[in-house]
C-alpha positions in Angstrom: 9.3 -19.7 36.0 7.5 -17.0 38.1 5.0 -14.9 36.1 6.9 -13.2 33.3 5.6 -9.8 34.2 7.0 -10.1 37.7 10.4 -11.3 36.4 10.6 -8.5 33.9 9.7 -6.0 36.6 12.4 -7.4 38.9 15.0 -7.4 36.1 14.2 -3.8 35.2 14.4 -2.7 38.9 17.8 -4.4 39.1 19.5 -2.9 36.1 17.8 0.5 35.7 20.2 2.4 38.0 23.3 0.7 36.4 25.4 2.4 33.6 25.7 0.5 30.3 23.7 -0.8 27.5 20.3 -2.2 28.6 20.6 -5.4 26.5 24.0 -6.2 27.9 22.9 -5.5 31.5 19.7 -7.5 31.1 21.7 -10.5 29.6 24.1 -10.3 32.5 21.5 -10.1 35.3 18.7 -12.3 34.0 20.1 -15.4 35.6 19.8 -13.8 39.1 16.1 -13.0 38.8 15.1 -16.1 36.8 17.7 -18.9 37.7 15.4 -21.7 36.6 14.3 -20.2 33.2 15.2 -21.9 30.0 17.3 -20.1 27.4 14.2 -19.2 25.3 12.4 -17.9 28.4 15.4 -15.8 29.3 15.5 -14.3 25.8 11.8 -13.3 26.1 12.4 -11.7 29.5 15.5 -9.8 28.2 13.5 -8.5 25.2 10.6 -7.4 27.4 13.0 -5.7 29.9 14.8 -3.8 27.1 11.4 -2.7 25.6 10.3 -1.5 29.0 13.5 0.5 29.7 14.2 2.1 26.3 11.5 0.9 23.9 7.8 1.1 23.7 7.0 -1.4 26.5 4.3 -4.0 25.7 3.8 -2.5 22.3 7.3 -3.3 21.2 6.6 -7.0 20.5 3.8 -6.1 18.1 5.9 -3.5 16.3 8.6 -6.2 15.8 6.1 -8.6 14.2 6.5 -8.3 10.4 2.9 -9.4 9.9 1.4 -6.6 12.0 0.3 -3.6 9.9 -1.1 -1.4 12.6 -1.1 -1.2 16.4 -4.0 0.5 18.2 -4.5 1.3 21.9 -8.0 2.3 23.1 -8.8 4.6 26.1 -9.5 1.5 28.2 -5.9 0.3 27.7 -6.9 -2.5 25.3 -4.4 -3.2 22.6 -5.6 -4.2 19.1 -3.4 -5.1 16.1 -4.2 -5.5 12.5 -2.7 -8.6 11.0 -3.4 -9.6 7.4 -6.2 -7.1 7.2 -8.1 -8.3 10.3 -8.2 -6.8 13.8 -7.2 -8.9 16.8 -7.2 -8.1 20.5 -3.6 -8.3 21.8 -3.7 -7.8 25.5 -3.6 -4.5 27.4 -1.3 -1.7 28.5 -1.4 0.4 31.7 -1.9 4.1 31.5 1.7 4.6 32.9 3.2 2.3 30.3 1.3 4.1 27.5 2.3 7.5 28.7 5.9 6.4 28.8 5.7 4.9 25.3 4.2 8.1 23.8 6.8 10.2 25.5 9.6 8.1 24.0 7.9 8.4 20.6 7.5 12.2 20.7 10.6 13.4 22.6 13.1 12.9 19.7 10.6 14.6 17.4 10.2 17.7 19.5 6.4 17.3 19.6 4.1 17.7 22.6 0.9 16.1 23.6 -1.1 17.6 26.5 -4.4 19.3 27.3 -3.3 22.3 25.3 -2.2 20.2 22.3 -4.3 17.1 22.7 -3.8 15.7 19.2 -0.5 14.8 17.5 0.3 13.3 14.1 3.9 12.3 13.7 6.3 9.9 11.9 8.7 7.6 13.6 12.3 7.3 12.3 11.4 4.1 10.5 8.6 5.8 8.6 5.7 4.4 10.7 2.9 6.9 11.2 1.7 7.8 14.7 -1.6 9.4 15.9 -2.1 10.0 19.6 -5.0 11.8 21.4 -5.4 12.6 25.1 -8.2 13.6 27.3 -10.5 15.5 27.3 -10.7 15.1 23.5 -10.2 11.3 24.0 -13.2 10.8 26.3 -12.2 7.4 27.8 -8.5 8.1 28.0 -5.4 8.3 25.8 -5.7 6.7 22.4 -2.8 5.7 20.2 -2.5 4.3 16.7 0.8 3.3 15.0 0.6 2.4 11.3 3.6 0.4 10.3 5.7 1.5 7.4 6.3 -1.0 4.6 9.8 -0.9 3.4 9.0 -3.0 0.4 6.0 -2.4 -1.9 3.5 -5.1 -2.4 3.2 -6.4 -6.0 0.2 -5.2 -8.0 -1.1 -8.8 -8.0 -1.9 -8.4 -4.3 -4.6 -5.9 -5.3 -5.9 -7.3 -8.6 -5.9 -10.2 -11.0 -4.1 -10.1 -14.4 -6.6 -7.8 -16.0 -6.3 -5.2 -13.2 -2.6 -5.4 -13.2 -2.4 -4.9 -16.9 -4.7 -1.9 -16.8 -2.7 -0.2 -14.0 0.4 -0.8 -16.0 -1.4 0.8 -19.0 -2.4 3.8 -17.0 1.2 4.4 -15.9 2.6 3.9 -19.5 -0.1 6.2 -20.9 0.9 8.9 -18.4 -2.7 9.3 -17.2 -3.4 11.6 -14.3 -5.0 9.3 -11.7 -6.8 9.6 -8.4 -6.8 6.5 -6.2 -10.0 6.6 -4.0 -11.3 4.5 -1.2 -12.4 4.4 2.4 -10.0 4.6 5.3 -7.6 1.7 5.4 -8.7 0.4 2.0 -5.2 0.3 0.7 -4.9 3.6 -1.2 -1.4 4.5 -0.1 -0.2 0.9 -0.3 -1.5 0.6 -3.9 0.1 3.9 -4.8 3.4 2.7 -3.5 3.1 -0.4 -5.7 2.4 1.8 -8.7 5.5 3.9 -8.1 7.6 0.7 -8.5 6.5 0.6 -12.2 8.0 4.0 -13.0 11.3 4.3 -14.9 14.3 5.2 -12.8 15.0 7.9 -15.4 11.8 9.8 -14.5 12.1 12.5 -11.8 9.4 11.8 -9.2 8.5 14.5 -6.6 6.4 13.2 -3.7 4.4 15.6 -1.5 2.8 14.2 1.6 1.2 15.4 4.8 3.0 12.6 6.7 5.7 10.8 4.7 4.6 7.2 4.0 5.8 6.6 0.4 9.4 5.5 -0.2 9.7 4.2 -3.8 12.8 2.4 -5.0 13.0 4.7 -8.0 16.3 6.5 -8.4 15.4 10.1 -9.1 13.0 10.9 -6.2 12.4 14.0 -4.1 10.3 13.6 -1.0 8.6 16.6 0.7 6.7 16.5 3.9 4.4 19.1 5.4 5.1 20.5 8.8 2.7 21.7 11.5 3.4 24.8 13.6 4.3 24.2 17.2 4.3 26.0 20.5 7.9 27.2 20.0 6.9 29.4 17.2 8.0 27.2 14.3 5.9 28.1 11.3 3.8 25.6 9.5 4.6 24.4 6.0 1.2 23.4 4.6 0.7 20.8 1.9 -0.6 23.3 -0.7 2.6 25.3 -0.4 4.6 22.2 -1.0 2.6 21.3 -4.1 3.4 24.7 -5.6 7.0 24.3 -4.5 7.2 20.8 -6.1 6.4 22.4 -9.5 9.7 24.3 -9.3 11.7 21.1 -8.9 11.1 19.9 -12.5 9.0 16.8 -11.8 8.3 14.3 -14.5 5.6 13.0 -12.2 4.0 14.7 -9.3 2.7 12.5 -6.5 0.5 14.0 -3.8 -0.1 11.5 -1.0 -3.6 12.6 -0.2 -5.8 15.4 -1.4 -8.1 16.5 1.4 -7.8 20.3 1.8 -6.6 23.5 0.1 -3.9 21.5 -1.7 -6.6 20.2 -4.1 -6.6 23.6 -5.8 -2.9 23.6 -6.3 -3.0 20.0 -7.5 -5.7 20.6 -10.1 -3.9 23.6 -11.4 -0.6 21.6 -11.6 -2.3 18.9 -13.5 -3.7 21.4 -15.9 -0.2 22.8 -16.7 1.4 19.8 -18.3 2.4 17.7 -15.4 1.1 14.4 -16.9 1.4 11.0 -15.3 0.7 12.4 -11.8 -1.1 10.5 -9.1 -2.9 11.3 -5.8 -5.4 9.7 -3.4 -8.6 10.8 -1.7 -11.2 9.3 0.6 -14.5 8.4 -1.3 -17.0 5.7 -1.5 -16.8 5.2 -5.2 -15.0 6.4 -8.3 -17.8 8.9 -9.1 -17.9 10.0 -5.4 -14.2 10.8 -5.7 -15.0 13.5 -8.3 -17.8 14.9 -6.1 -15.5 15.0 -3.1 -12.7 16.8 -5.0 -15.3 19.3 -6.3 -16.5 20.0 -2.8 -12.9 20.4 -1.5 -12.2 23.0 -4.3 -15.4 24.8 -3.4 -14.3 25.0 0.2 -10.8 26.2 -0.6 -11.8 28.6 -3.5 -15.4 29.6 -2.9 -15.1 32.3 -5.5 -14.7 29.8 -8.3 -17.8 29.2 -10.4 -19.0 25.6 -10.2 -18.9 25.2 -13.9 -15.2 26.2 -13.9 -14.4 23.8 -11.1 -16.0 20.9 -13.0 -14.2 21.9 -16.2 -10.8 21.9 -14.4 -11.6 18.5 -12.8 -12.4 17.0 -16.2 -9.3 18.5 -17.9 -6.9 17.5 -15.1 -8.0 14.0 -14.0 -8.2 11.1 -16.5 -8.9 8.0 -14.4 -10.1 7.1 -10.9 -8.9 3.8 -9.4 -11.2 2.8 -6.5 -10.0 0.4 -3.8 -12.0 -1.6 -1.2 -11.3 -3.7 1.8 -13.3 -6.9 1.8 -14.7 -8.6 4.9 -11.8 -11.0 4.9 -9.4 -8.1 5.3 -8.1 -8.2 1.7 -7.5 -4.9 0.1 -8.1 -4.8 -3.7 -9.1 -2.7 -6.7 -12.8 -2.7 -7.0 -13.2 -0.4 -10.0 -11.2 1.5 -12.5 -13.1 4.3 -14.3 -12.3 6.9 -16.9 -13.4 10.4 -16.3 -15.9 11.7 -18.9 -18.5 14.5 -18.8 -21.9 15.5 -19.9 -23.2 19.0 -20.4 -23.4 19.5 -16.6 -20.7 17.6 -14.6 -17.9 15.1 -14.9 -18.9 11.5 -15.0 -17.1 8.2 -14.9 -17.1 5.4 -17.5 -16.2 2.0 -16.0 -13.1 0.4 -17.6 -12.7 -2.5 -15.1 -15.1 -3.8 -12.5 -14.3 -6.7 -10.1 -11.2 -7.5 -12.3 -13.3 -7.8 -15.5 -12.5 -5.4 -18.3 -15.6 -3.6 -19.4 -14.2 -0.7 -21.4 -11.2 0.6 -23.3 -9.0 3.5 -22.2 -9.5 6.5 -24.4 -7.8 9.3 -22.5 -4.0 9.0 -23.0 -1.3 11.6 -22.5 1.5 9.6 -24.1 
């Protein structure tokens, strides 16, 4: 068969002006442009043509791969995918194809991406998370990252051995307030999704996220997503406002997808007012660093608060920090579980589990 790209281009040119469903049109006309192709080769050409006409072009095949967790496009046009925790180069995409793909992603969402608004974060209808950046902010050209949405949570055993699984189950049962910390792409949100599967369907769970990524199977769930303002005058709905709103929805457990801004103040205040068993995540290099980061976030959001009061609030509101890590082989796992304690000056952590070995007993329980 002639080169696949040439055949796909010829098929698209033949059917693009015609009325009807792209798949049906491609199936009817593929024999004319590729008369010697086998059935399997024709199926590949049809799929590529449909992706070009109504899908995301060359990216569609990666997004259809169940083993791909993230698809990334660099300014040079190189396409990279994360599969089983490891990055692999997966071909290239032209600037025209990339622009068309981004337009098809954003058009149904009413979002814009241009020199005036050069950065956009959005969510696809299937829950996948999209981040796109254009020049001049993206120096080498348009950059795109699509993080796939997992419809089914991974089991806790994917993150830890029996000891770690048992301790996470104990934290959920004891209704501890927990922060899941870790670096970017260390599995924080994925682990939190797995934890939510442990909760009783009788508990009312209110999820608050900047971009919706969590979709637990629990029955009594309310999901709230922040909204950015846009050029049409639509007002923003920030995460801290949603945290305060969530408290009026009678949550048995409050889940904040990520604490990274002013919402930390609302979160700490919520955890200090009887909302036990709540969970959130934050970026940090260790369990102890998670407390320091939360402390600095509160200082930025509420500079009038005395440092001693901030540290007291953190100690009273957070019981345990679960720290995640991504190993060199791509595996995401629980590296440490630590209980929050304090000395006369600042909150500290006391290790409970390190490298799946129990080294301490949980003292702070709320149930």
